[in-house]
Amino acid sequence: MAQEGKTMDWEKAQECDPSLDKMLWVVAKKDPRGWAAKEMYICSSEPPYWNLDPKVAFARPCGLYAGLQIDGTRTAEQQCKAYVAKKHRTPR
């Protein structure tokens, strides 16, 4: 994890398009040894949760998406909870 006051050197991410905006998105889990990255999106020009594949993304706990706004009316957490509720109501 980056330390406060440090900046990312985007030139080291050679696969990033230099003309596009960039964001670093990481899903990490803390264990007794420290933080371990489970997923990482280095050159993401928009938040990866805007285009979630529900079958993959919503296998994770919905709380992971708390506060992540998809549009003006819903969050990714709300979308996840609705998907999980619908999945449990639908007979297989």
CSV table of N, CA, C and O in Angstrom, one decimal:
chain,number,residue,atom,x,y,z
A,1,MET,N,0.8,-1.2,0.0
A,1,MET,CA,0.0,0.0,0.0
A,1,MET,C,0.9,1.2,0.0
A,1,MET,O,1.9,1.3,0.6
A,2,ALA,N,0.4,2.3,-0.7
A,2,ALA,CA,1.2,3.5,-0.8
A,2,ALA,C,1.2,4.2,0.6
A,2,ALA,O,0.2,4.1,1.3
A,3,GLN,N,2.3,4.9,0.9
A,3,GLN,CA,2.4,5.6,2.1
A,3,GLN,C,1.9,7.0,1.8
A,3,GLN,O,1.9,7.5,0.7
A,4,GLU,N,1.4,7.7,2.9
A,4,GLU,CA,0.9,9.0,2.8
A,4,GLU,C,2.0,9.9,2.2
A,4,GLU,O,3.1,9.8,2.6
A,5,GLY,N,1.6,10.8,1.3
A,5,GLY,CA,2.6,11.7,0.7
A,5,GLY,C,3.3,11.2,-0.5
A,5,GLY,O,4.0,11.9,-1.1
A,6,LYS,N,3.1,9.9,-0.8
A,6,LYS,CA,3.8,9.3,-2.0
A,6,LYS,C,2.8,9.4,-3.1
A,6,LYS,O,1.6,9.4,-3.0
A,7,THR,N,3.4,9.4,-4.3
A,7,THR,CA,2.5,9.4,-5.5
A,7,THR,C,2.9,8.2,-6.4
A,7,THR,O,4.0,7.7,-6.3
A,8,MET,N,2.0,7.9,-7.3
A,8,MET,CA,2.2,6.7,-8.2
A,8,MET,C,3.0,7.2,-9.3
A,8,MET,O,2.8,8.3,-9.9
A,9,ASP,N,3.9,6.4,-9.8
A,9,ASP,CA,4.7,6.6,-11.0
A,9,ASP,C,4.1,5.9,-12.1
A,9,ASP,O,4.3,4.7,-12.3
A,10,TRP,N,3.2,6.6,-12.9
A,10,TRP,CA,2.4,5.9,-13.9
A,10,TRP,C,3.3,5.5,-15.1
A,10,TRP,O,2.9,4.6,-15.9
A,11,GLU,N,4.5,6.0,-15.2
A,11,GLU,CA,5.4,5.6,-16.3
A,11,GLU,C,5.8,4.1,-16.1
A,11,GLU,O,6.2,3.5,-17.0
A,12,LYS,N,5.7,3.6,-14.9
A,12,LYS,CA,6.0,2.2,-14.6
A,12,LYS,C,4.9,1.3,-15.1
A,12,LYS,O,5.2,0.1,-15.3
A,13,ALA,N,3.7,1.8,-15.3
A,13,ALA,CA,2.6,1.0,-15.8
A,13,ALA,C,2.6,1.2,-17.3
A,13,ALA,O,1.8,1.9,-17.9
A,14,GLN,N,3.5,0.5,-18.0
A,14,GLN,CA,3.7,0.7,-19.4
A,14,GLN,C,2.5,0.4,-20.3
A,14,GLN,O,2.4,0.9,-21.4
A,15,GLU,N,1.6,-0.5,-19.8
A,15,GLU,CA,0.5,-0.9,-20.6
A,15,GLU,C,-0.6,0.2,-20.5
A,15,GLU,O,-1.6,0.1,-21.3
A,16,CYS,N,-0.5,1.2,-19.7
A,16,CYS,CA,-1.5,2.3,-19.6
A,16,CYS,C,-1.3,3.3,-20.8
A,16,CYS,O,-0.2,3.6,-21.2
A,17,ASP,N,-2.5,3.7,-21.4
A,17,ASP,CA,-2.5,4.7,-22.4
A,17,ASP,C,-2.2,6.0,-21.8
A,17,ASP,O,-2.9,6.5,-21.0
A,18,PRO,N,-1.1,6.7,-22.2
A,18,PRO,CA,-0.7,7.9,-21.6
A,18,PRO,C,-1.7,9.1,-21.8
A,18,PRO,O,-1.7,10.0,-21.0
A,19,SER,N,-2.6,8.9,-22.8
A,19,SER,CA,-3.5,10.0,-23.1
A,19,SER,C,-4.8,9.9,-22.3
A,19,SER,O,-5.7,10.8,-22.3
A,20,LEU,N,-5.0,8.8,-21.6
A,20,LEU,CA,-6.3,8.5,-20.8
A,20,LEU,C,-6.1,8.8,-19.3
A,20,LEU,O,-5.0,8.6,-18.8
A,21,ASP,N,-7.2,9.1,-18.7
A,21,ASP,CA,-7.1,9.2,-17.2
A,21,ASP,C,-6.9,7.8,-16.6
A,21,ASP,O,-7.2,6.8,-17.3
A,22,LYS,N,-6.3,7.8,-15.5
A,22,LYS,CA,-5.9,6.5,-14.9
A,22,LYS,C,-6.4,6.5,-13.4
A,22,LYS,O,-6.4,7.5,-12.7
A,23,MET,N,-6.8,5.3,-12.9
A,23,MET,CA,-7.1,5.1,-11.6
A,23,MET,C,-6.6,3.7,-11.1
A,23,MET,O,-6.5,2.9,-12.0
A,24,LEU,N,-6.2,3.6,-9.9
A,24,LEU,CA,-5.8,2.3,-9.4
A,24,LEU,C,-6.9,1.8,-8.5
A,24,LEU,O,-7.3,2.5,-7.5
A,25,TRP,N,-7.5,0.6,-8.8
A,25,TRP,CA,-8.5,0.0,-8.0
A,25,TRP,C,-8.0,-1.3,-7.5
A,25,TRP,O,-7.5,-2.1,-8.2
A,26,VAL,N,-8.1,-1.5,-6.2
A,26,VAL,CA,-7.6,-2.7,-5.6
A,26,VAL,C,-8.6,-3.3,-4.6
A,26,VAL,O,-9.1,-2.5,-3.8
A,27,VAL,N,-8.8,-4.6,-4.7
A,27,VAL,CA,-9.6,-5.3,-3.7
A,27,VAL,C,-8.6,-6.0,-2.8
A,27,VAL,O,-7.8,-6.9,-3.4
A,28,ALA,N,-8.5,-5.7,-1.6
A,28,ALA,CA,-7.4,-6.3,-0.7
A,28,ALA,C,-8.1,-6.9,0.5
A,28,ALA,O,-9.1,-6.5,1.0
A,29,LYS,N,-7.4,-7.8,1.1
A,29,LYS,CA,-7.8,-8.5,2.4
A,29,LYS,C,-6.7,-8.3,3.4
A,29,LYS,O,-5.5,-8.6,3.0
A,30,LYS,N,-7.0,-7.9,4.6
A,30,LYS,CA,-6.0,-7.8,5.6
A,30,LYS,C,-6.0,-9.1,6.4
A,30,LYS,O,-7.0,-9.7,6.8
A,31,ASP,N,-4.8,-9.6,6.6
A,31,ASP,CA,-4.6,-10.8,7.4
A,31,ASP,C,-3.5,-10.5,8.5
A,31,ASP,O,-2.9,-9.3,8.4
A,32,PRO,N,-3.1,-11.4,9.3
A,32,PRO,CA,-2.1,-11.0,10.4
A,32,PRO,C,-0.8,-10.6,9.8
A,32,PRO,O,0.0,-9.8,10.4
A,33,ARG,N,-0.4,-10.9,8.5
A,33,ARG,CA,0.8,-10.5,7.9
A,33,ARG,C,0.8,-9.2,7.2
A,33,ARG,O,1.8,-8.7,6.8
A,34,GLY,N,-0.4,-8.6,7.1
A,34,GLY,CA,-0.6,-7.4,6.4
A,34,GLY,C,-1.7,-7.5,5.3
A,34,GLY,O,-2.6,-8.3,5.4
A,35,TRP,N,-1.6,-6.6,4.3
A,35,TRP,CA,-2.6,-6.6,3.3
A,35,TRP,C,-2.2,-7.4,2.1
A,35,TRP,O,-1.0,-7.4,1.7
A,36,ALA,N,-3.1,-8.2,1.5
A,36,ALA,CA,-2.9,-9.0,0.3
A,36,ALA,C,-3.9,-8.6,-0.8
A,36,ALA,O,-5.1,-8.6,-0.5
A,37,ALA,N,-3.4,-8.2,-1.9
A,37,ALA,CA,-4.3,-7.8,-3.0
A,37,ALA,C,-4.9,-9.0,-3.6
A,37,ALA,O,-4.2,-10.0,-4.0
A,38,LYS,N,-6.2,-9.0,-3.8
A,38,LYS,CA,-7.0,-10.1,-4.4
A,38,LYS,C,-7.2,-9.8,-5.9
A,38,LYS,O,-7.3,-10.7,-6.7
A,39,GLU,N,-7.5,-8.5,-6.2
A,39,GLU,CA,-7.8,-8.1,-7.5
A,39,GLU,C,-7.1,-6.7,-7.7
A,39,GLU,O,-7.1,-5.9,-6.7
A,40,MET,N,-6.6,-6.4,-8.9
A,40,MET,CA,-6.0,-5.1,-9.1
A,40,MET,C,-6.3,-4.6,-10.5
A,40,MET,O,-6.1,-5.4,-11.5
A,41,TYR,N,-6.8,-3.4,-10.7
A,41,TYR,CA,-7.0,-2.8,-12.0
A,41,TYR,C,-6.1,-1.5,-12.0
A,41,TYR,O,-6.4,-0.5,-11.3
A,42,ILE,N,-5.1,-1.6,-12.8
A,42,ILE,CA,-4.1,-0.5,-12.8
A,42,ILE,C,-4.4,0.7,-13.7
A,42,ILE,O,-4.3,1.8,-13.3
A,43,CYS,N,-4.9,0.4,-14.9
A,43,CYS,CA,-5.1,1.5,-15.9
A,43,CYS,C,-6.5,1.8,-16.0
A,43,CYS,O,-7.0,2.3,-17.1
A,44,SER,N,-7.3,1.5,-15.1
A,44,SER,CA,-8.8,1.8,-15.2
A,44,SER,C,-9.1,3.2,-15.4
A,44,SER,O,-8.8,4.1,-14.5
A,45,SER,N,-9.7,3.6,-16.5
A,45,SER,CA,-10.1,4.9,-16.8
A,45,SER,C,-11.4,5.3,-16.2
A,45,SER,O,-11.8,6.4,-16.1
A,46,GLU,N,-12.2,4.3,-15.8
A,46,GLU,CA,-13.4,4.5,-15.1
A,46,GLU,C,-13.5,3.4,-14.0
A,46,GLU,O,-12.9,2.3,-14.1
A,47,PRO,N,-14.3,3.6,-13.0
A,47,PRO,CA,-14.4,2.6,-11.9
A,47,PRO,C,-14.9,1.3,-12.4
A,47,PRO,O,-15.9,1.2,-13.1
A,48,PRO,N,-14.2,0.2,-12.1
A,48,PRO,CA,-14.6,-1.1,-12.6
A,48,PRO,C,-16.0,-1.6,-12.1
A,48,PRO,O,-16.6,-2.4,-12.8
A,49,TYR,N,-16.5,-1.0,-11.0
A,49,TYR,CA,-17.8,-1.4,-10.5
A,49,TYR,C,-18.9,-0.8,-11.4
A,49,TYR,O,-20.1,-1.1,-11.2
A,50,TRP,N,-18.6,0.1,-12.3
A,50,TRP,CA,-19.7,0.6,-13.2
A,50,TRP,C,-20.2,-0.5,-14.2
A,50,TRP,O,-21.3,-0.4,-14.7
A,51,ASN,N,-19.4,-1.5,-14.5
A,51,ASN,CA,-19.7,-2.5,-15.5
A,51,ASN,C,-19.5,-3.9,-14.9
A,51,ASN,O,-18.7,-4.7,-15.4
A,52,LEU,N,-20.1,-4.2,-13.8
A,52,LEU,CA,-19.9,-5.4,-13.1
A,52,LEU,C,-20.7,-6.6,-13.8
A,52,LEU,O,-21.8,-6.4,-14.3
A,53,ASP,N,-20.0,-7.7,-13.8
A,53,ASP,CA,-20.7,-9.0,-14.2
A,53,ASP,C,-21.3,-9.6,-12.9
A,53,ASP,O,-20.5,-10.0,-12.1
A,54,PRO,N,-22.6,-9.5,-12.8
A,54,PRO,CA,-23.2,-9.9,-11.5
A,54,PRO,C,-22.8,-11.3,-11.1
A,54,PRO,O,-22.6,-11.6,-9.9
A,55,LYS,N,-22.7,-12.3,-12.0
A,55,LYS,CA,-22.4,-13.7,-11.6
A,55,LYS,C,-21.0,-13.8,-11.0
A,55,LYS,O,-20.8,-14.6,-10.1
A,56,VAL,N,-20.1,-12.9,-11.3
A,56,VAL,CA,-18.8,-12.9,-10.8
A,56,VAL,C,-18.7,-11.9,-9.6
A,56,VAL,O,-18.3,-12.3,-8.5
A,57,ALA,N,-19.0,-10.7,-9.8
A,57,ALA,CA,-18.9,-9.6,-8.8
A,57,ALA,C,-19.7,-9.9,-7.6
A,57,ALA,O,-19.3,-9.6,-6.4
A,58,PHE,N,-20.9,-10.3,-7.7
A,58,PHE,CA,-21.8,-10.5,-6.6
A,58,PHE,C,-21.7,-11.8,-5.9
A,58,PHE,O,-22.5,-12.1,-5.0
A,59,ALA,N,-20.7,-12.6,-6.2
A,59,ALA,CA,-20.3,-13.7,-5.4
A,59,ALA,C,-19.5,-13.2,-4.2
A,59,ALA,O,-19.3,-14.0,-3.2
A,60,ARG,N,-19.0,-12.0,-4.3
A,60,ARG,CA,-18.3,-11.4,-3.1
A,60,ARG,C,-19.3,-10.8,-2.2
A,60,ARG,O,-20.5,-10.6,-2.6
A,61,PRO,N,-19.0,-10.5,-0.9
A,61,PRO,CA,-19.9,-9.9,0.0
A,61,PRO,C,-20.4,-8.5,-0.5
A,61,PRO,O,-19.5,-7.7,-1.0
A,62,CYS,N,-21.7,-8.2,-0.5
A,62,CYS,CA,-22.2,-7.0,-1.0
A,62,CYS,C,-21.6,-5.8,-0.2
A,62,CYS,O,-21.5,-4.7,-0.8
A,63,GLY,N,-21.2,-5.9,1.0
A,63,GLY,CA,-20.7,-4.8,1.8
A,63,GLY,C,-19.4,-4.3,1.2
A,63,GLY,O,-19.0,-3.2,1.4
A,64,LEU,N,-18.7,-5.1,0.3
A,64,LEU,CA,-17.5,-4.6,-0.4
A,64,LEU,C,-17.8,-3.4,-1.2
A,64,LEU,O,-16.9,-2.6,-1.4
A,65,TYR,N,-19.1,-3.3,-1.7
A,65,TYR,CA,-19.4,-2.2,-2.6
A,65,TYR,C,-20.1,-1.0,-1.8
A,65,TYR,O,-20.6,-0.1,-2.5
A,66,ALA,N,-20.1,-1.0,-0.5
A,66,ALA,CA,-20.7,0.1,0.2
A,66,ALA,C,-20.2,1.5,-0.2
A,66,ALA,O,-19.0,1.7,-0.3
A,67,GLY,N,-21.1,2.4,-0.5
A,67,GLY,CA,-20.8,3.7,-0.9
A,67,GLY,C,-20.3,4.0,-2.3
A,67,GLY,O,-20.1,5.1,-2.7
A,68,LEU,N,-20.2,2.9,-3.1
A,68,LEU,CA,-19.8,3.1,-4.5
A,68,LEU,C,-21.0,3.4,-5.4
A,68,LEU,O,-21.8,2.6,-5.6
A,69,GLN,N,-21.1,4.7,-5.8
A,69,GLN,CA,-22.2,5.2,-6.6
A,69,GLN,C,-22.2,4.7,-8.0
A,69,GLN,O,-21.2,4.9,-8.7
A,70,ILE,N,-23.2,4.1,-8.5
A,70,ILE,CA,-23.3,3.7,-9.9
A,70,ILE,C,-23.9,4.8,-10.7
A,70,ILE,O,-23.5,5.1,-11.8
A,71,ASP,N,-25.0,5.3,-10.3
A,71,ASP,CA,-25.7,6.5,-10.9
A,71,ASP,C,-26.3,7.3,-9.8
A,71,ASP,O,-26.0,7.1,-8.6
A,72,GLY,N,-27.1,8.3,-10.1
A,72,GLY,CA,-27.7,9.2,-9.2
A,72,GLY,C,-28.7,8.5,-8.2
A,72,GLY,O,-29.0,9.2,-7.2
A,73,THR,N,-29.1,7.3,-8.4
A,73,THR,CA,-30.1,6.7,-7.6
A,73,THR,C,-29.7,5.4,-6.9
A,73,THR,O,-30.4,5.0,-6.0
A,74,ARG,N,-28.6,4.8,-7.3
A,74,ARG,CA,-28.3,3.5,-6.7
A,74,ARG,C,-26.8,3.3,-6.5
A,74,ARG,O,-26.0,3.9,-7.3
A,75,THR,N,-26.5,2.5,-5.6
A,75,THR,CA,-25.1,2.1,-5.3
A,75,THR,C,-24.8,0.7,-5.8
A,75,THR,O,-25.7,-0.1,-6.0
A,76,ALA,N,-23.6,0.4,-5.9
A,76,ALA,CA,-23.2,-1.0,-6.3
A,76,ALA,C,-23.7,-2.0,-5.2
A,76,ALA,O,-24.0,-3.1,-5.5
A,77,GLU,N,-23.6,-1.5,-3.9
A,77,GLU,CA,-24.1,-2.4,-2.8
A,77,GLU,C,-25.6,-2.7,-3.0
A,77,GLU,O,-26.0,-3.9,-2.8
A,78,GLN,N,-26.4,-1.7,-3.3
A,78,GLN,CA,-27.8,-1.9,-3.5
A,78,GLN,C,-28.1,-2.9,-4.7
A,78,GLN,O,-28.9,-3.8,-4.6
A,79,GLN,N,-27.3,-2.7,-5.8
A,79,GLN,CA,-27.4,-3.6,-6.9
A,79,GLN,C,-27.1,-5.0,-6.6
A,79,GLN,O,-27.7,-5.9,-7.0
A,80,CYS,N,-26.0,-5.2,-5.8
A,80,CYS,CA,-25.6,-6.5,-5.3
A,80,CYS,C,-26.7,-7.2,-4.5
A,80,CYS,O,-27.0,-8.3,-4.7
A,81,LYS,N,-27.2,-6.4,-3.5
A,81,LYS,CA,-28.2,-7.0,-2.6
A,81,LYS,C,-29.5,-7.4,-3.4
A,81,LYS,O,-30.1,-8.4,-3.1
A,82,ALA,N,-29.9,-6.6,-4.4
A,82,ALA,CA,-31.0,-6.9,-5.2
A,82,ALA,C,-30.8,-8.2,-6.0
A,82,ALA,O,-31.7,-9.0,-6.2
A,83,TYR,N,-29.6,-8.3,-6.6
A,83,TYR,CA,-29.2,-9.5,-7.4
A,83,TYR,C,-29.3,-10.7,-6.5
A,83,TYR,O,-29.8,-11.8,-6.9
A,84,VAL,N,-28.7,-10.6,-5.3
A,84,VAL,CA,-28.6,-11.8,-4.4
A,84,VAL,C,-30.0,-12.2,-4.0
A,84,VAL,O,-30.4,-13.4,-3.9
A,85,ALA,N,-30.9,-11.2,-3.6
A,85,ALA,CA,-32.3,-11.5,-3.2
A,85,ALA,C,-33.0,-12.2,-4.3
A,85,ALA,O,-33.8,-13.1,-4.1
A,86,LYS,N,-32.9,-11.6,-5.6
A,86,LYS,CA,-33.6,-12.2,-6.7
A,86,LYS,C,-33.1,-13.7,-7.0
A,86,LYS,O,-33.9,-14.5,-7.3
A,87,LYS,N,-31.8,-13.9,-6.8
A,87,LYS,CA,-31.2,-15.2,-7.1
A,87,LYS,C,-31.8,-16.2,-6.1
A,87,LYS,O,-32.1,-17.3,-6.4
A,88,HIS,N,-32.0,-15.8,-4.8
A,88,HIS,CA,-32.5,-16.7,-3.8
A,88,HIS,C,-34.0,-17.0,-4.0
A,88,HIS,O,-34.5,-18.0,-3.5
A,89,ARG,N,-34.7,-16.0,-4.6
A,89,ARG,CA,-36.2,-16.2,-4.9
A,89,ARG,C,-36.4,-17.1,-6.1
A,89,ARG,O,-37.4,-17.7,-6.2
A,90,THR,N,-35.5,-17.1,-7.0
A,90,THR,CA,-35.7,-17.8,-8.3
A,90,THR,C,-35.4,-19.3,-8.1
A,90,THR,O,-34.3,-19.7,-7.7
A,91,PRO,N,-36.4,-20.2,-8.4
A,91,PRO,CA,-36.2,-21.6,-8.3
A,91,PRO,C,-35.1,-22.0,-9.4
A,91,PRO,O,-35.1,-21.5,-10.5
A,92,ARG,N,-34.4,-23.0,-9.0
A,92,ARG,CA,-33.3,-23.5,-9.9
A,92,ARG,C,-33.7,-24.7,-10.7
A,92,ARG,O,-34.2,-25.6,-10.5
